[in-house]
Tab-separated table of C-alpha atoms in Angstrom:
chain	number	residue	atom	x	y	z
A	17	UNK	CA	-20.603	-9.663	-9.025
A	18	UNK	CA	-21.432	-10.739	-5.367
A	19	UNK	CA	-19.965	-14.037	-5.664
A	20	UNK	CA	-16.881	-11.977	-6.956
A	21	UNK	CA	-16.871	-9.447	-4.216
A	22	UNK	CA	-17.696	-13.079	-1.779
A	23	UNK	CA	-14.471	-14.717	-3.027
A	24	UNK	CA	-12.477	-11.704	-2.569
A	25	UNK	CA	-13.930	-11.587	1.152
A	26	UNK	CA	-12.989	-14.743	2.076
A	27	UNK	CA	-10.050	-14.558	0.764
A	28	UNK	CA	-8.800	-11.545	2.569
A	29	UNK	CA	-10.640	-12.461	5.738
A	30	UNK	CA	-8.313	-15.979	5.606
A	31	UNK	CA	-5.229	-14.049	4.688
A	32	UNK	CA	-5.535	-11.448	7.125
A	33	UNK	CA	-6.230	-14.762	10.061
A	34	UNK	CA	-3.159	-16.320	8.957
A	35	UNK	CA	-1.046	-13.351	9.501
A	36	UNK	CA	-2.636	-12.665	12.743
A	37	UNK	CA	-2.106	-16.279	14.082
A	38	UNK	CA	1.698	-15.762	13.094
A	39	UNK	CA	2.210	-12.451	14.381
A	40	UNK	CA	0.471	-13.610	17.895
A	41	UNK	CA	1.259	-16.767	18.294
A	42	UNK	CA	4.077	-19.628	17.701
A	43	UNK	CA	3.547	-22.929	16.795
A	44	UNK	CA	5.206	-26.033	17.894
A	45	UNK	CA	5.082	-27.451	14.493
A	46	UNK	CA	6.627	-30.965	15.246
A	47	UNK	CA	3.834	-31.481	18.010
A	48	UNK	CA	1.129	-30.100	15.615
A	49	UNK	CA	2.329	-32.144	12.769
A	50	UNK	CA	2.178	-35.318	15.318
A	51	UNK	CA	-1.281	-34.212	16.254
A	52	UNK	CA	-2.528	-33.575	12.662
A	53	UNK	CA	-1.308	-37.348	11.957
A	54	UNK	CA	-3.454	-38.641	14.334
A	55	UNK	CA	-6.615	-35.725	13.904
A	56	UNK	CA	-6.128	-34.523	17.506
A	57	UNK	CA	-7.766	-31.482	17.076
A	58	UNK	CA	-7.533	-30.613	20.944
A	59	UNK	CA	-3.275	-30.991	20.853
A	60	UNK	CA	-3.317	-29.313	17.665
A	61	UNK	CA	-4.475	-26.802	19.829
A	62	UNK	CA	-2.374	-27.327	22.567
A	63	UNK	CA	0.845	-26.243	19.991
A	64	UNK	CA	-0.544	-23.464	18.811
A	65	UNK	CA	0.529	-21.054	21.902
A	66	UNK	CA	-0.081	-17.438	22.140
A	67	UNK	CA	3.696	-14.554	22.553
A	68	UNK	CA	5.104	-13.763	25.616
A	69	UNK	CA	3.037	-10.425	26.525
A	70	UNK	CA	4.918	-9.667	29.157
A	71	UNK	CA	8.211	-9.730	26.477
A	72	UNK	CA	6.179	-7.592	24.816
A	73	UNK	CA	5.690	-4.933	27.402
A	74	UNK	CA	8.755	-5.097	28.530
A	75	UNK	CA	10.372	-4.640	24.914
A	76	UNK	CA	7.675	-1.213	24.432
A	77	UNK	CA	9.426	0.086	28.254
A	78	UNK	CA	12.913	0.454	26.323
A	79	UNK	CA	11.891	2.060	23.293
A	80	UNK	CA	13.563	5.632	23.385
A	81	UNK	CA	10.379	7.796	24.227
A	82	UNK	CA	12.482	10.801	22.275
A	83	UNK	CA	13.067	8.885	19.400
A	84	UNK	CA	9.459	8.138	18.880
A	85	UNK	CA	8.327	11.647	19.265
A	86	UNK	CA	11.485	12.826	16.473
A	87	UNK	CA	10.377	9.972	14.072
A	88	UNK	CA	6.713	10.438	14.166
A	89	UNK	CA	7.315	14.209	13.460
A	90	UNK	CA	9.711	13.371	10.687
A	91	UNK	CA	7.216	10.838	9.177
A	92	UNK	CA	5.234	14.016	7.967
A	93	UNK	CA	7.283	15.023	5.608
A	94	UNK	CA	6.682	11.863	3.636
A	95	UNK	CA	2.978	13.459	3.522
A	96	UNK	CA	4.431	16.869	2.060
A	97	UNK	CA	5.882	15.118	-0.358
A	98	UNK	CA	2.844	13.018	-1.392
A	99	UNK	CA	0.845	16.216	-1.585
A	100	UNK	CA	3.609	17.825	-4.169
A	101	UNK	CA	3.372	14.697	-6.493
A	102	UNK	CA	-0.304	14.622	-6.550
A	103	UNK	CA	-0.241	18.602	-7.336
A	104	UNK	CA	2.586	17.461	-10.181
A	105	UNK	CA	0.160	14.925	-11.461
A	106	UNK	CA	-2.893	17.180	-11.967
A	107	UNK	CA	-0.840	19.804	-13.688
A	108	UNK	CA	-0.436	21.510	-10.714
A	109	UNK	CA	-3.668	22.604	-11.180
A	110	UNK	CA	-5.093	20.913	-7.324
A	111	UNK	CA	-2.634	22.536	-5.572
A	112	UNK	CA	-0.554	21.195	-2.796
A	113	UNK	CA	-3.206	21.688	0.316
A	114	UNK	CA	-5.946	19.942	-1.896
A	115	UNK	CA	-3.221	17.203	-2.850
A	116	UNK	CA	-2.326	16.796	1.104
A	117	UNK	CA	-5.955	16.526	1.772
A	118	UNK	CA	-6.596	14.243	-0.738
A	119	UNK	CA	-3.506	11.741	0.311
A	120	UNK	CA	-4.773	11.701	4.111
A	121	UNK	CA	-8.478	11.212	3.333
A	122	UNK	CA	-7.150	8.095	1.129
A	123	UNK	CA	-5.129	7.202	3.760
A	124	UNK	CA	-7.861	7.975	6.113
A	125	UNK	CA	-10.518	5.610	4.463
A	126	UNK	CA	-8.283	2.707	4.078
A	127	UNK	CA	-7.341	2.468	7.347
A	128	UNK	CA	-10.874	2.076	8.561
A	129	UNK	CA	-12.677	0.451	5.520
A	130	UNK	CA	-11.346	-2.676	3.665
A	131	UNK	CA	-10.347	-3.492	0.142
A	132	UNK	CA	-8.102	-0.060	-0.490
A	133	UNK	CA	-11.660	1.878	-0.603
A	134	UNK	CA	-9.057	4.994	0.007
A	135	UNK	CA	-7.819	5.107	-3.372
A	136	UNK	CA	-11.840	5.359	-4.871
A	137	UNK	CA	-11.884	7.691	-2.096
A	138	UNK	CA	-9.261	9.979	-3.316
A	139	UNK	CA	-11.027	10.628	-7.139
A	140	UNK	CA	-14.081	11.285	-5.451
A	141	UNK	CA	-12.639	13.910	-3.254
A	142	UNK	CA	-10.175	15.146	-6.273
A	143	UNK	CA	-13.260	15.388	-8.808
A	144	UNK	CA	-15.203	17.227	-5.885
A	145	UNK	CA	-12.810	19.934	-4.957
A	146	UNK	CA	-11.402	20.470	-8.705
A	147	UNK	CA	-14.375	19.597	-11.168
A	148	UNK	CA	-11.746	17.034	-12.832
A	149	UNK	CA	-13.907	13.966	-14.418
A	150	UNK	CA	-13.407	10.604	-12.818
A	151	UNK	CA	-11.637	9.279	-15.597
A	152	UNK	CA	-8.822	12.109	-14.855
A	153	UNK	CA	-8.791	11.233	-11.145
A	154	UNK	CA	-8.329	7.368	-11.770
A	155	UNK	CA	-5.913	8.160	-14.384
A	156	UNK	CA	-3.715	10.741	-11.855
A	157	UNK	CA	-4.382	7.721	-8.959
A	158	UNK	CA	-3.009	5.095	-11.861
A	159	UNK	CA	0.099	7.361	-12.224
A	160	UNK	CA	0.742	7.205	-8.418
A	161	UNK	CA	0.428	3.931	-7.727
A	162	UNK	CA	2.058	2.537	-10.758
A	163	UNK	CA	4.828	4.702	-9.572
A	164	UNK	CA	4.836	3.236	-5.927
A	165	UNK	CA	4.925	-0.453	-7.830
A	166	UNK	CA	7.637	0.441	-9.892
A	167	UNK	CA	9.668	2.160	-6.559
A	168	UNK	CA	8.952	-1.271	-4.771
A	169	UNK	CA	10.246	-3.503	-7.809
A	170	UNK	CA	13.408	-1.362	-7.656
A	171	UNK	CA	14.338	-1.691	-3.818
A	172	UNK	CA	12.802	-5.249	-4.053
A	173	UNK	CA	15.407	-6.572	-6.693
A	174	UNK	CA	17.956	-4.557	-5.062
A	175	UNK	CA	17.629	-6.657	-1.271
A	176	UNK	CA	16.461	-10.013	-3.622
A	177	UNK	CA	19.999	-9.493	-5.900
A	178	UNK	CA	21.745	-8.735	-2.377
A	179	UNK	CA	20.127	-11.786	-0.308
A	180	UNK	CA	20.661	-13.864	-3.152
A	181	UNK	CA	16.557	-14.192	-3.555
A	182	UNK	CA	16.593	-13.512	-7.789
A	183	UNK	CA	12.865	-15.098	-8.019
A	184	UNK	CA	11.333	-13.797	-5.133
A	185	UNK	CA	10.000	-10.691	-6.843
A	186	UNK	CA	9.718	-12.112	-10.375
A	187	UNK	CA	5.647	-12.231	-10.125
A	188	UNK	CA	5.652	-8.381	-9.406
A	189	UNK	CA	8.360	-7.539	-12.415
A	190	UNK	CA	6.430	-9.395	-14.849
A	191	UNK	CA	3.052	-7.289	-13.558
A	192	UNK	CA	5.038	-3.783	-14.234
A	193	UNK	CA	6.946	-5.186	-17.038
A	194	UNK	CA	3.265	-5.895	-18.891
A	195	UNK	CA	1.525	-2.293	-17.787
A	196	UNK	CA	4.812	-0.691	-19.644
A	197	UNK	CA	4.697	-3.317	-22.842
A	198	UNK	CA	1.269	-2.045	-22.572
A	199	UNK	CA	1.922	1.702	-22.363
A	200	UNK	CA	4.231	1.697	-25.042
A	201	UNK	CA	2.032	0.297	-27.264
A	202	UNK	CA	-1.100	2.731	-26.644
A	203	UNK	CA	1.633	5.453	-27.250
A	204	UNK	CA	3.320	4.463	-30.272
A	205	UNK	CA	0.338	3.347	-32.142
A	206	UNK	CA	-2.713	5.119	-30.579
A	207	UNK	CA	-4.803	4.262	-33.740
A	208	UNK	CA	-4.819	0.416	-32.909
A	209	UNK	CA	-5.336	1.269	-28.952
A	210	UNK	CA	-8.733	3.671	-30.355
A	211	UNK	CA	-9.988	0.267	-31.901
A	212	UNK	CA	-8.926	-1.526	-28.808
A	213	UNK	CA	-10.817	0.952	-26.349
A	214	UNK	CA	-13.180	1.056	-28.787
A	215	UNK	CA	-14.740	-2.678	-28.427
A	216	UNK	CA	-14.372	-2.338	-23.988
A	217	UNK	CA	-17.584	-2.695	-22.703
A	218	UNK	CA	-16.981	-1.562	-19.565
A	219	UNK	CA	-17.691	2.531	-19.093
A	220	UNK	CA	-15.564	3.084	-16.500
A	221	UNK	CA	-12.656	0.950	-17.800
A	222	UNK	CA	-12.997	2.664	-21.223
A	223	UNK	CA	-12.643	6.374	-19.573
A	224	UNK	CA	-9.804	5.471	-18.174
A	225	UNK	CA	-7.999	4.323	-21.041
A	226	UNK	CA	-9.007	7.299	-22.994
A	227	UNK	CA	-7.792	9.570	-20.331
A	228	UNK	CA	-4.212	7.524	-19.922
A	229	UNK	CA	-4.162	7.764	-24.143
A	230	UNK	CA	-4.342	11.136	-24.380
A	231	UNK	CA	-2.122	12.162	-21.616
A	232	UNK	CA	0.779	9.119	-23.372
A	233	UNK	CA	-0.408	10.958	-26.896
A	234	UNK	CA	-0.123	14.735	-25.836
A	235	UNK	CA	1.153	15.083	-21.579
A	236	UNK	CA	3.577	12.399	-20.950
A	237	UNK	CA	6.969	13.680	-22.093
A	238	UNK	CA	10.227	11.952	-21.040
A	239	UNK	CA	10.741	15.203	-18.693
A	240	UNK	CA	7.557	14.305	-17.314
A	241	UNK	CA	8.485	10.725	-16.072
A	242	UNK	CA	11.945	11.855	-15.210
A	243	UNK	CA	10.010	14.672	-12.766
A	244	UNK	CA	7.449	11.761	-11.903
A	245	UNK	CA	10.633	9.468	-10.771
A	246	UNK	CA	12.416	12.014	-8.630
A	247	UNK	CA	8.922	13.035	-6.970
A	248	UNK	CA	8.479	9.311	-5.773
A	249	UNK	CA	11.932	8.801	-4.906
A	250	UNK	CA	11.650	11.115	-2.370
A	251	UNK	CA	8.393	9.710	-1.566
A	252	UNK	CA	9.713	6.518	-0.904
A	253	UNK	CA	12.884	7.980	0.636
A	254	UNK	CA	10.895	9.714	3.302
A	255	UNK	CA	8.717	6.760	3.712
A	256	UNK	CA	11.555	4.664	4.685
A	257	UNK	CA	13.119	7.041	7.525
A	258	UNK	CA	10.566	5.995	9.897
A	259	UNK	CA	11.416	2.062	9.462
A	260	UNK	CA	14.964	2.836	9.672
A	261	UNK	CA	14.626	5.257	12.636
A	262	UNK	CA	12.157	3.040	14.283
A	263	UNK	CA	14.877	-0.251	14.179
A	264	UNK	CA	18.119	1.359	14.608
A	265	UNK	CA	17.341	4.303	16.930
A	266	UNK	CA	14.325	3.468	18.759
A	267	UNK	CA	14.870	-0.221	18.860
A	268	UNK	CA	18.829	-0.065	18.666
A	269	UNK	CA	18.991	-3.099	16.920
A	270	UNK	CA	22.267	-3.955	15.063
A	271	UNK	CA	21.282	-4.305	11.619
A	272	UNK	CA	22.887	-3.452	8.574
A	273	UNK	CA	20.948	-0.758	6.183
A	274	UNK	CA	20.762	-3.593	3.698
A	275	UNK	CA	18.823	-5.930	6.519
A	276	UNK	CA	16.850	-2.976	7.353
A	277	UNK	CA	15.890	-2.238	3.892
A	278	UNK	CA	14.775	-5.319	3.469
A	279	UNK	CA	12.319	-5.300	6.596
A	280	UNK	CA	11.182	-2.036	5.281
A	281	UNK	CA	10.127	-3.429	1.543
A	282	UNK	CA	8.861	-6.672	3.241
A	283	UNK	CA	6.431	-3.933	5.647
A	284	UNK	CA	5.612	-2.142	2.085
A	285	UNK	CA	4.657	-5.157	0.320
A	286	UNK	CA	2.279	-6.001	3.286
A	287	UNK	CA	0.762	-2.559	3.616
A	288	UNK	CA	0.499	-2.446	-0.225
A	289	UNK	CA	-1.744	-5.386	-0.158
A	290	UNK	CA	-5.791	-5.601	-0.108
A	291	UNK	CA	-6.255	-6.814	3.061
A	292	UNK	CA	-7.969	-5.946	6.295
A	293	UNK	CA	-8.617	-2.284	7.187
A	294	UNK	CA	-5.374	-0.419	7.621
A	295	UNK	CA	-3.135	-3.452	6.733
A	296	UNK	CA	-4.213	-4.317	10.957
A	297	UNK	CA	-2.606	-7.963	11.103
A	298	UNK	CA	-0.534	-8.083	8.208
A	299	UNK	CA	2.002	-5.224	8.480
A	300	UNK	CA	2.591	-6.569	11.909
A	301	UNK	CA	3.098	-10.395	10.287
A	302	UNK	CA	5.277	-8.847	7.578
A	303	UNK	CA	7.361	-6.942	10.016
A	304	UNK	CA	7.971	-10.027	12.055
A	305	UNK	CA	9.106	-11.855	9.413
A	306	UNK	CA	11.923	-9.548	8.231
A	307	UNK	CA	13.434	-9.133	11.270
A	308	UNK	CA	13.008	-12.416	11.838
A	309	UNK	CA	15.580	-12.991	8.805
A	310	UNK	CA	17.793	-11.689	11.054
A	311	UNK	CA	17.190	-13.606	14.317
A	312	UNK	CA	15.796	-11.157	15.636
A	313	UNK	CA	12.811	-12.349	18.768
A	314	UNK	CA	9.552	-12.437	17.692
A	315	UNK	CA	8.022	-10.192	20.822
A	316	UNK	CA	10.150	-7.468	20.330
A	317	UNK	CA	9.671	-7.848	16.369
A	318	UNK	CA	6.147	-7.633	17.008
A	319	UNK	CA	6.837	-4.380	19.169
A	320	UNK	CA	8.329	-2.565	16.455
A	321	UNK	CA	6.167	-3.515	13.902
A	322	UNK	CA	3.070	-2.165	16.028
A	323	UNK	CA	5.051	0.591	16.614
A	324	UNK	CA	5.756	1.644	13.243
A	325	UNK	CA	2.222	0.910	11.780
A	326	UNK	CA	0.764	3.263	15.122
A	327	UNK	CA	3.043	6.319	13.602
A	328	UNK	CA	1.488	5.870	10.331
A	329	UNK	CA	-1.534	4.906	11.304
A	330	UNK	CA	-3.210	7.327	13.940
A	331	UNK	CA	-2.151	10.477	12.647
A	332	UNK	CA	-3.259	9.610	9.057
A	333	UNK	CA	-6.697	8.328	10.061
A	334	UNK	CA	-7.163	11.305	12.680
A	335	UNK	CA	-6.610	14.205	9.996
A	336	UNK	CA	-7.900	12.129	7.021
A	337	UNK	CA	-11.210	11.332	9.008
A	338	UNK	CA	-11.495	15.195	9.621
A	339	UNK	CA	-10.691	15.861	5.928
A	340	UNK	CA	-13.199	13.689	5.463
A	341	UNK	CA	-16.204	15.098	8.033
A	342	UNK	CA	-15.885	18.195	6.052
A	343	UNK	CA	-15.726	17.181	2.235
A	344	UNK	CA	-19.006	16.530	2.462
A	345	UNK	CA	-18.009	12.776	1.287
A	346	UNK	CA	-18.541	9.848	3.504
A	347	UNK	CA	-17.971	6.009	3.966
A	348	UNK	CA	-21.114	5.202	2.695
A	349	UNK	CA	-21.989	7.392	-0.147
A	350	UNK	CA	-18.175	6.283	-1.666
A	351	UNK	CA	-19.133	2.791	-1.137
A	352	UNK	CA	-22.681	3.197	-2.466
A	353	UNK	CA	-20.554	4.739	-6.012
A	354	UNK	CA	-18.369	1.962	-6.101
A	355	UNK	CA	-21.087	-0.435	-5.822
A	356	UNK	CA	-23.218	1.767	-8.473
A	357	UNK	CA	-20.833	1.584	-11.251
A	358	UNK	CA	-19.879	-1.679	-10.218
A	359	UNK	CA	-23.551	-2.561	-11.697
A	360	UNK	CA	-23.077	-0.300	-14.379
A	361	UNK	CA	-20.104	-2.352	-15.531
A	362	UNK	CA	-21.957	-5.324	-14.727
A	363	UNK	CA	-24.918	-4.013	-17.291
A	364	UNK	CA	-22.083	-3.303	-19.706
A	365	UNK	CA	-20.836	-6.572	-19.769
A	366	UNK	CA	-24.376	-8.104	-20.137
């Protein structure tokens, strides 16, 4: 387990440097090709310089101040909306406060703690303040999120079909093809899936099954995924205003809604990803790129990208740390869980 949790590390800790050095910096890669032939490490390092700061500032200066303040306020909504879903997803049983609290302390907790700790974060806080059993939480988290994946498939093949890009998000439609192959099959025979779950040595991994079973085998009605659909549409929907408000109005860039739509799934895809705390590096890389699809300069894609991630970022971690101080939860007692039935699993498996 911590050679596991060492390999994911470095992994993330490399991925997260890359995006950093191509959000900061530009490269001459001709000279550091040259210089790589040769194992000049020094004029490797001479092509490797860092943006324009000044373009930077300069690009911030004409940002429409009012613009900022409307689409920050506006981004909120997206949070209403996330709180209603959650409250759909327990049976609206949680009720929307607890499922607004619950969003920003996950939101909260991934912003400052790596590896989507947030998510862990969010059952904890859910099985605290409703007496649901972890297995429910992760199973009402699953829902979510396997949601969200679907929501970014959709928009993905949309701007891949439109930008002529048909493979580019084959690797995440084969993912959410197999968790539905696999969902139909737990629902229409549930007897093979018990002697499936049966043989899983892994507690927590077994719960959660069960739980998912019996809500495909009793809860999940057609009505119910239609309701779950329109509930993250309008997540998603909401979600996006900010992106689009952010490049057209703040930035006044000339883009079309399909280029913007596209910088807005690329920005998704990199916040979606386990990474560094917050997505800090790689929104901001992910971001760049997109607009730089569309020629647009790398400072003042860089501007906008920090920009956007700021309006999610400080008002989520601000409330969701508060949510936090007083749930009687914190950073290291979630962590110390995680790492507690990570050696329960590991027992399991032994």
């Amino acid at each position: 387990m911590i050679v596991k949790k060492t390999v994911s590390f470095v992994l993330r800790l490399v991925f997260v440097a890359v995006c950093l050095l191509y959000a900061l910096c530009d490269i001459n890669t001709e000279a550091f090709k040259l210089a790589a032939s040769h194992g000049d490490w020094l004029a490797m390092l001479g092509s490797v310089q860092f943006q324009d700061f000044d373009k930077l500032r300069q690009a911030f200066v004409q940002f429409d101040s009012t613009a900022i303040v409307v689409t920050t306020l506006l981004s909120f909504l997206g949070y209403a909306v996330m709180a209603l879903r959650m409250n759909f997803l327990s049976g609206y049983d949680c009720g929307n406060w607890v499922g607004l609290k619950s969003f920003l302390l996950s939101m909260a907790v991934n912003n400052v703690a790596p590896a989507k700790l947030g998510e862990l974060a969010k059952c904890f806080y859910l099985r605290r303040q409703c007496g649901y059993s972890l297995g429910q939480t992760i199973s009402m988290v699953f829902w979510e999120r396997f949601f969200d994946l679907n929501a970014i498939l959709a928009m993905g093949l949309v701007v891949a079909f439109h930008f002529k890009l048909k493979m580019a998000f084959f690797p995440l439609a084969v993912g959410v093809g197999s968790i539905w192959a696999c969902l139909f099959v737990v629902r229409k025979w549930p007897a093979l899936a018990d002697r499936v779950i049966a043989v899983i040595p892994v507690e927590r991994l077994r719960e959660f099954i069960i739980e998912v079973k019996l809500q495909l085998v009793h809860g999940v009605t057609l009505r119910y995924l239609i309701v779950l659909m329109i509930y993250t549409a309008l997540v998603w929907l909401l979600y996006a205003i900010p992106t689009f408000l952010t490049v057209l109005w703040v930035a006044g860039l000339k883009l079309t809604m399909g280029q913007t739509l596209a910088v807005f799934i690329l920005s998704a895809l990199g916040m979606a990803m386990p990474s560094s705390p917050g997505a800090v590096g790689v929104f901001e890389a992910a971001v760049i790129f997109g607009l730089g699809l569309f020629k647009v300069d790398k400072e003042l894609a860089l501007a906008i990208g920090f920009l956007i991630h700021m309006m999610q970022y400080i008002p989520t971690t601000l409330t969701g740390l508060l949510v936090l101080a007083r749930s009687g939860l914190s950073l290291k007692s979630i962590r110390h869980s995680e790492e507690a039935m990570d050696e329960a699993e590991e027992s399991a498996q032994a």
